[in-house]
Amino acid sequence: MVLLRGEPASGITVSVVNNKTFQNVLVQTDAQGLYRATGLTEGEYFVHYYNDRDNFKVGYWKTLVRPVTEAYGARFPAFELYLIGMQNLPGMGESVTLPARFDWEPYPLALRTRFRIHNRGGPSGKPFYVSNWLGPTVKSFTYDGSINQKDMGEGKLSPGRYLWGVYWDAGQAGEGGNLYQDFLVRERLELPAEPPLPPEEKPPADLPGELGGR
């Protein structure tokens, strides 16, 4: 079942995907928010929802993988599409000077979340930065511009356009993320120089009458 604001969502297209061959069947939810795929070959499947334009719905959703055989099919937990989410800060196309605070609406099914910075949207996008796991009710993150992903450069983000968003782990209900939102880095982050260390103090020389001086 697919829900929207807790109610059955009709007319939503999802893909039922074979986890080995990645062949997929597109199905739509009915008036009760239910989707059903028939005639599948035996194998393991997941259900995938993708949205790249509706700011009031999640950006994507992927269920866990479940087996389908000739004798029985698979049932997947319901997931919720509604998200106030990308009415977020900074807003679409907004310029920021790093470090900057990013705010979002928590997703109701999330057990934990990660903050992410990407180079572009879509399947070919790669992350520059992925935070550690955050709690399910966390709804802000202060990002300093650092890069922590392999092969994406070193140091800090240069001025330019990037995308930010939040990834969720919802346990048995699957995983997902909000619609990624673009922002502009106005200038490179320059951290203040560290103050110089004080000069190293040398121990005083032994004086006559002290230990070792007799």
PDB file of C-alpha atoms in Angstrom:
ATOM      1  CA  MET A   1       0.000   0.000   0.000  1.00  0.00           C
ATOM      2  CA  VAL A   2       1.055   3.586  -0.704  1.00  0.00           C
ATOM      3  CA  LEU A   3      -0.141   6.354   1.612  1.00  0.00           C
ATOM      4  CA  LEU A   4      -0.390  10.114   1.253  1.00  0.00           C
ATOM      5  CA  ARG A   5      -0.886  12.008   4.521  1.00  0.00           C
ATOM      6  CA  GLY A   6      -1.873   8.698   6.087  1.00  0.00           C
ATOM      7  CA  GLU A   7      -4.617   7.992   3.533  1.00  0.00           C
ATOM      8  CA  PRO A   8      -4.537   5.522   0.591  1.00  0.00           C
ATOM      9  CA  ALA A   9      -2.933   7.166  -2.449  1.00  0.00           C
ATOM     10  CA  SER A  10      -4.464   6.226  -5.805  1.00  0.00           C
ATOM     11  CA  GLY A  11      -2.833   6.571  -9.221  1.00  0.00           C
ATOM     12  CA  ILE A  12       0.763   6.344  -7.912  1.00  0.00           C
ATOM     13  CA  THR A  13       3.165   4.531 -10.254  1.00  0.00           C
ATOM     14  CA  VAL A  14       5.748   2.206  -8.713  1.00  0.00           C
ATOM     15  CA  SER A  15       8.217  -0.277 -10.231  1.00  0.00           C
ATOM     16  CA  VAL A  16       8.388  -3.914  -9.126  1.00  0.00           C
ATOM     17  CA  VAL A  17      12.034  -4.787  -9.852  1.00  0.00           C
ATOM     18  CA  ASN A  18      13.844  -8.130 -10.101  1.00  0.00           C
ATOM     19  CA  ASN A  19      16.901  -7.741  -7.864  1.00  0.00           C
ATOM     20  CA  LYS A  20      19.097  -9.904 -10.130  1.00  0.00           C
ATOM     21  CA  THR A  21      18.092  -8.947 -13.677  1.00  0.00           C
ATOM     22  CA  PHE A  22      16.670  -5.491 -12.818  1.00  0.00           C
ATOM     23  CA  GLN A  23      13.773  -6.139 -15.161  1.00  0.00           C
ATOM     24  CA  ASN A  24      10.834  -4.167 -13.841  1.00  0.00           C
ATOM     25  CA  VAL A  25       7.062  -4.030 -14.111  1.00  0.00           C
ATOM     26  CA  LEU A  26       5.298  -0.679 -13.754  1.00  0.00           C
ATOM     27  CA  VAL A  27       2.046  -0.796 -11.783  1.00  0.00           C
ATOM     28  CA  GLN A  28      -0.327   1.866 -10.435  1.00  0.00           C
ATOM     29  CA  THR A  29      -2.078   1.986  -7.092  1.00  0.00           C
ATOM     30  CA  ASP A  30      -5.858   1.555  -7.106  1.00  0.00           C
ATOM     31  CA  ALA A  31      -8.482   3.529  -5.180  1.00  0.00           C
ATOM     32  CA  GLN A  32      -7.423   1.751  -1.973  1.00  0.00           C
ATOM     33  CA  GLY A  33      -3.766   2.684  -2.495  1.00  0.00           C
ATOM     34  CA  LEU A  34      -2.877  -0.942  -3.287  1.00  0.00           C
ATOM     35  CA  TYR A  35      -0.548  -2.083  -6.056  1.00  0.00           C
ATOM     36  CA  ARG A  36      -0.202  -5.588  -7.439  1.00  0.00           C
ATOM     37  CA  ALA A  37       2.083  -7.203 -10.017  1.00  0.00           C
ATOM     38  CA  THR A  38       1.217 -10.624 -11.478  1.00  0.00           C
ATOM     39  CA  GLY A  39       2.979 -13.122 -13.706  1.00  0.00           C
ATOM     40  CA  LEU A  40       6.425 -12.512 -12.222  1.00  0.00           C
ATOM     41  CA  THR A  41       9.140 -15.088 -12.750  1.00  0.00           C
ATOM     42  CA  GLU A  42      10.627 -16.671  -9.635  1.00  0.00           C
ATOM     43  CA  GLY A  43      13.242 -14.534  -7.959  1.00  0.00           C
ATOM     44  CA  GLU A  44      13.818 -11.740  -5.455  1.00  0.00           C
ATOM     45  CA  TYR A  45      12.064  -8.393  -5.921  1.00  0.00           C
ATOM     46  CA  PHE A  46      11.874  -4.906  -4.488  1.00  0.00           C
ATOM     47  CA  VAL A  47       9.464  -2.029  -5.101  1.00  0.00           C
ATOM     48  CA  HIS A  48      10.794   1.360  -6.162  1.00  0.00           C
ATOM     49  CA  TYR A  49       9.105   4.775  -6.295  1.00  0.00           C
ATOM     50  CA  TYR A  50      10.807   7.767  -7.923  1.00  0.00           C
ATOM     51  CA  ASN A  51       9.795  11.435  -8.008  1.00  0.00           C
ATOM     52  CA  ASP A  52      11.838  14.281  -9.448  1.00  0.00           C
ATOM     53  CA  ARG A  53       9.403  17.186  -9.486  1.00  0.00           C
ATOM     54  CA  ASP A  54       6.721  17.147  -6.749  1.00  0.00           C
ATOM     55  CA  ASN A  55       8.053  19.024  -3.719  1.00  0.00           C
ATOM     56  CA  PHE A  56       5.319  17.653  -1.457  1.00  0.00           C
ATOM     57  CA  LYS A  57       6.329  14.007  -1.946  1.00  0.00           C
ATOM     58  CA  VAL A  58       9.457  12.027  -1.104  1.00  0.00           C
ATOM     59  CA  GLY A  59      12.132  11.940  -3.800  1.00  0.00           C
ATOM     60  CA  TYR A  60      12.408   8.159  -3.907  1.00  0.00           C
ATOM     61  CA  TRP A  61      11.466   5.059  -1.959  1.00  0.00           C
ATOM     62  CA  LYS A  62      12.895   1.524  -2.148  1.00  0.00           C
ATOM     63  CA  THR A  63      11.571  -1.456  -0.200  1.00  0.00           C
ATOM     64  CA  LEU A  64      13.669  -4.308   1.126  1.00  0.00           C
ATOM     65  CA  VAL A  65      14.209  -7.287  -1.201  1.00  0.00           C
ATOM     66  CA  ARG A  66      11.729 -10.173  -0.796  1.00  0.00           C
ATOM     67  CA  PRO A  67      11.456 -13.599  -2.496  1.00  0.00           C
ATOM     68  CA  VAL A  68       8.751 -14.519  -5.005  1.00  0.00           C
ATOM     69  CA  THR A  69       8.217 -18.151  -6.044  1.00  0.00           C
ATOM     70  CA  GLU A  70       5.697 -20.013  -8.176  1.00  0.00           C
ATOM     71  CA  ALA A  71       3.864 -20.964  -4.967  1.00  0.00           C
ATOM     72  CA  TYR A  72       3.658 -17.563  -3.256  1.00  0.00           C
ATOM     73  CA  GLY A  73       4.275 -13.878  -3.816  1.00  0.00           C
ATOM     74  CA  ALA A  74       5.565 -11.113  -1.551  1.00  0.00           C
ATOM     75  CA  ARG A  75       3.906  -8.440   0.548  1.00  0.00           C
ATOM     76  CA  PHE A  76       5.656  -5.157   1.241  1.00  0.00           C
ATOM     77  CA  PRO A  77       4.990  -2.757   4.139  1.00  0.00           C
ATOM     78  CA  ALA A  78       3.089   0.431   3.348  1.00  0.00           C
ATOM     79  CA  PHE A  79       5.106   3.598   2.853  1.00  0.00           C
ATOM     80  CA  GLU A  80       4.170   7.250   3.161  1.00  0.00           C
ATOM     81  CA  LEU A  81       4.754   9.640   0.246  1.00  0.00           C
ATOM     82  CA  TYR A  82       3.820  12.923   1.849  1.00  0.00           C
ATOM     83  CA  LEU A  83       6.647  15.234   2.821  1.00  0.00           C
ATOM     84  CA  ILE A  84       6.488  18.917   3.654  1.00  0.00           C
ATOM     85  CA  GLY A  85      10.169  18.355   3.169  1.00  0.00           C
ATOM     86  CA  MET A  86      11.559  20.349   0.358  1.00  0.00           C
ATOM     87  CA  GLN A  87      10.038  23.478   1.690  1.00  0.00           C
ATOM     88  CA  ASN A  88      13.467  23.435   3.307  1.00  0.00           C
ATOM     89  CA  LEU A  89      16.233  25.898   4.067  1.00  0.00           C
ATOM     90  CA  PRO A  90      18.253  26.930   2.199  1.00  0.00           C
ATOM     91  CA  GLY A  91      15.611  27.118  -0.531  1.00  0.00           C
ATOM     92  CA  MET A  92      15.977  26.014  -4.141  1.00  0.00           C
ATOM     93  CA  GLY A  93      18.835  27.861  -5.829  1.00  0.00           C
ATOM     94  CA  GLU A  94      19.713  29.885  -2.729  1.00  0.00           C
ATOM     95  CA  SER A  95      23.290  31.059  -2.236  1.00  0.00           C
ATOM     96  CA  VAL A  96      25.150  30.226   0.963  1.00  0.00           C
ATOM     97  CA  THR A  97      28.508  30.923   2.506  1.00  0.00           C
ATOM     98  CA  LEU A  98      29.840  27.850   4.276  1.00  0.00           C
ATOM     99  CA  PRO A  99      29.603  26.807   7.023  1.00  0.00           C
ATOM    100  CA  ALA A 100      25.816  26.945   6.681  1.00  0.00           C
ATOM    101  CA  ARG A 101      22.864  25.376   8.462  1.00  0.00           C
ATOM    102  CA  PHE A 102      20.525  23.118   6.447  1.00  0.00           C
ATOM    103  CA  ASP A 103      16.981  22.463   7.760  1.00  0.00           C
ATOM    104  CA  TRP A 104      14.394  19.862   6.752  1.00  0.00           C
ATOM    105  CA  GLU A 105      11.215  18.182   7.960  1.00  0.00           C
ATOM    106  CA  PRO A 106      11.782  14.733   9.562  1.00  0.00           C
ATOM    107  CA  TYR A 107      10.255  11.769   7.733  1.00  0.00           C
ATOM    108  CA  PRO A 108       7.709   9.924   9.939  1.00  0.00           C
ATOM    109  CA  LEU A 109       8.909   6.373   9.118  1.00  0.00           C
ATOM    110  CA  ALA A 110      12.632   7.074   9.508  1.00  0.00           C
ATOM    111  CA  LEU A 111      14.586   5.226  12.176  1.00  0.00           C
ATOM    112  CA  ARG A 112      17.748   7.194  11.374  1.00  0.00           C
ATOM    113  CA  THR A 113      18.932   9.674   8.737  1.00  0.00           C
ATOM    114  CA  ARG A 114      22.035  10.904   6.931  1.00  0.00           C
ATOM    115  CA  PHE A 115      22.704  14.394   5.544  1.00  0.00           C
ATOM    116  CA  ARG A 116      24.210  14.320   2.030  1.00  0.00           C
ATOM    117  CA  ILE A 117      25.803  16.703  -0.497  1.00  0.00           C
ATOM    118  CA  HIS A 118      25.799  15.599  -4.176  1.00  0.00           C
ATOM    119  CA  ASN A 119      27.386  16.824  -7.368  1.00  0.00           C
ATOM    120  CA  ARG A 120      24.200  16.314  -9.419  1.00  0.00           C
ATOM    121  CA  GLY A 121      20.796  14.680  -9.267  1.00  0.00           C
ATOM    122  CA  GLY A 122      19.539  11.432 -10.792  1.00  0.00           C
ATOM    123  CA  PRO A 123      21.129   7.971 -10.843  1.00  0.00           C
ATOM    124  CA  SER A 124      24.489   9.324 -12.035  1.00  0.00           C
ATOM    125  CA  GLY A 125      24.862  11.707  -9.094  1.00  0.00           C
ATOM    126  CA  LYS A 126      27.688  11.092  -6.633  1.00  0.00           C
ATOM    127  CA  PRO A 127      28.046  12.317  -3.060  1.00  0.00           C
ATOM    128  CA  PHE A 128      30.782  14.694  -1.957  1.00  0.00           C
ATOM    129  CA  TYR A 129      29.771  14.377   1.671  1.00  0.00           C
ATOM    130  CA  VAL A 130      27.729  11.896   3.751  1.00  0.00           C
ATOM    131  CA  SER A 131      27.207  12.532   7.455  1.00  0.00           C
ATOM    132  CA  ASN A 132      27.240   9.949  10.211  1.00  0.00           C
ATOM    133  CA  TRP A 133      23.844   8.531  11.165  1.00  0.00           C
ATOM    134  CA  LEU A 134      21.563  11.092  12.802  1.00  0.00           C
ATOM    135  CA  GLY A 135      18.546  10.446  15.000  1.00  0.00           C
ATOM    136  CA  PRO A 136      15.073  10.190  13.432  1.00  0.00           C
ATOM    137  CA  THR A 137      13.887  13.530  14.860  1.00  0.00           C
ATOM    138  CA  VAL A 138      16.997  15.522  13.883  1.00  0.00           C
ATOM    139  CA  LYS A 139      15.993  18.220  11.401  1.00  0.00           C
ATOM    140  CA  SER A 140      19.074  20.386  10.901  1.00  0.00           C
ATOM    141  CA  PHE A 141      22.757  19.995  10.115  1.00  0.00           C
ATOM    142  CA  THR A 142      25.560  22.544   9.971  1.00  0.00           C
ATOM    143  CA  TYR A 143      27.835  21.739   7.046  1.00  0.00           C
ATOM    144  CA  ASP A 144      31.353  23.194   6.816  1.00  0.00           C
ATOM    145  CA  GLY A 145      32.037  22.331   3.168  1.00  0.00           C
ATOM    146  CA  SER A 146      34.294  19.340   3.804  1.00  0.00           C
ATOM    147  CA  ILE A 147      34.534  16.395   1.372  1.00  0.00           C
ATOM    148  CA  ASN A 148      34.632  12.894   2.857  1.00  0.00           C
ATOM    149  CA  GLN A 149      33.842  10.597  -0.084  1.00  0.00           C
ATOM    150  CA  LYS A 150      36.472   8.725  -2.102  1.00  0.00           C
ATOM    151  CA  ASP A 151      37.449  10.077  -5.546  1.00  0.00           C
ATOM    152  CA  MET A 152      35.472  13.319  -5.025  1.00  0.00           C
ATOM    153  CA  GLY A 153      38.437  15.541  -4.254  1.00  0.00           C
ATOM    154  CA  GLU A 154      39.988  16.762  -1.047  1.00  0.00           C
ATOM    155  CA  GLY A 155      39.554  19.725   1.215  1.00  0.00           C
ATOM    156  CA  LYS A 156      36.490  21.947   0.784  1.00  0.00           C
ATOM    157  CA  LEU A 157      33.834  22.538  -1.868  1.00  0.00           C
ATOM    158  CA  SER A 158      34.783  25.181  -4.418  1.00  0.00           C
ATOM    159  CA  PRO A 159      32.271  27.884  -5.383  1.00  0.00           C
ATOM    160  CA  GLY A 160      29.535  26.410  -7.590  1.00  0.00           C
ATOM    161  CA  ARG A 161      26.206  24.581  -7.692  1.00  0.00           C
ATOM    162  CA  TYR A 162      25.539  21.474  -5.585  1.00  0.00           C
ATOM    163  CA  LEU A 163      22.610  19.436  -4.333  1.00  0.00           C
ATOM    164  CA  TRP A 164      21.677  18.560  -0.775  1.00  0.00           C
ATOM    165  CA  GLY A 165      19.206  16.154   0.728  1.00  0.00           C
ATOM    166  CA  VAL A 166      18.510  13.618   3.454  1.00  0.00           C
ATOM    167  CA  TYR A 167      18.592   9.814   3.209  1.00  0.00           C
ATOM    168  CA  TRP A 168      16.408   7.662   5.546  1.00  0.00           C
ATOM    169  CA  ASP A 169      16.617   4.150   6.865  1.00  0.00           C
ATOM    170  CA  ALA A 170      13.118   2.959   7.808  1.00  0.00           C
ATOM    171  CA  GLY A 171      13.950  -0.623   8.766  1.00  0.00           C
ATOM    172  CA  GLN A 172      11.488  -3.204   7.445  1.00  0.00           C
ATOM    173  CA  ALA A 173       9.640  -0.491   5.510  1.00  0.00           C
ATOM    174  CA  GLY A 174      12.728   0.143   3.352  1.00  0.00           C
ATOM    175  CA  GLU A 175      14.762   3.260   2.626  1.00  0.00           C
ATOM    176  CA  GLY A 176      14.293   6.563   0.874  1.00  0.00           C
ATOM    177  CA  GLY A 177      15.203  10.197   0.578  1.00  0.00           C
ATOM    178  CA  ASN A 178      13.712  13.601   0.067  1.00  0.00           C
ATOM    179  CA  LEU A 179      13.795  15.435  -3.242  1.00  0.00           C
ATOM    180  CA  TYR A 180      17.347  16.769  -3.591  1.00  0.00           C
ATOM    181  CA  GLN A 181      17.574  20.530  -3.698  1.00  0.00           C
ATOM    182  CA  ASP A 182      20.191  22.687  -5.395  1.00  0.00           C
ATOM    183  CA  PHE A 183      22.150  25.466  -3.722  1.00  0.00           C
ATOM    184  CA  LEU A 184      25.067  27.698  -4.635  1.00  0.00           C
ATOM    185  CA  VAL A 185      28.284  27.989  -2.658  1.00  0.00           C
ATOM    186  CA  ARG A 186      29.126  31.664  -2.877  1.00  0.00           C
ATOM    187  CA  GLU A 187      32.744  31.443  -1.840  1.00  0.00           C
ATOM    188  CA  ARG A 188      35.252  28.880  -0.723  1.00  0.00           C
ATOM    189  CA  LEU A 189      35.367  28.285   2.982  1.00  0.00           C
ATOM    190  CA  GLU A 190      38.604  29.515   4.446  1.00  0.00           C
ATOM    191  CA  LEU A 191      39.209  28.360   7.976  1.00  0.00           C
ATOM    192  CA  PRO A 192      41.069  30.797  10.247  1.00  0.00           C
ATOM    193  CA  ALA A 193      44.744  30.061  10.647  1.00  0.00           C
ATOM    194  CA  GLU A 194      45.655  28.258  13.823  1.00  0.00           C
ATOM    195  CA  PRO A 195      47.593  30.413  16.305  1.00  0.00           C
ATOM    196  CA  PRO A 196      51.335  29.640  16.426  1.00  0.00           C
ATOM    197  CA  LEU A 197      52.517  27.334  19.158  1.00  0.00           C
ATOM    198  CA  PRO A 198      54.435  28.983  22.029  1.00  0.00           C
ATOM    199  CA  PRO A 199      58.233  28.516  21.886  1.00  0.00           C
ATOM    200  CA  GLU A 200      59.403  25.325  23.473  1.00  0.00           C
ATOM    201  CA  GLU A 201      60.842  25.881  26.906  1.00  0.00           C
ATOM    202  CA  LYS A 202      64.210  24.262  27.587  1.00  0.00           C
ATOM    203  CA  PRO A 203      64.859  22.779  31.042  1.00  0.00           C
ATOM    204  CA  PRO A 204      67.224  24.876  33.163  1.00  0.00           C
ATOM    205  CA  ALA A 205      70.847  23.765  33.333  1.00  0.00           C
ATOM    206  CA  ASP A 206      71.949  21.985  36.484  1.00  0.00           C
ATOM    207  CA  LEU A 207      73.383  24.349  39.046  1.00  0.00           C
ATOM    208  CA  PRO A 208      76.249  23.490  41.446  1.00  0.00           C
ATOM    209  CA  GLY A 209      74.868  21.731  44.464  1.00  0.00           C
ATOM    210  CA  GLU A 210      71.837  20.347  42.584  1.00  0.00           C
ATOM    211  CA  LEU A 211      71.375  16.671  41.664  1.00  0.00           C
ATOM    212  CA  GLY A 212      74.190  15.623  39.354  1.00  0.00           C
ATOM    213  CA  GLY A 213      76.213  18.759  40.157  1.00  0.00           C
ATOM    214  CA  ARG A 214      78.394  17.319  42.891  1.00  0.00           C
TER     215      ARG A 214
END
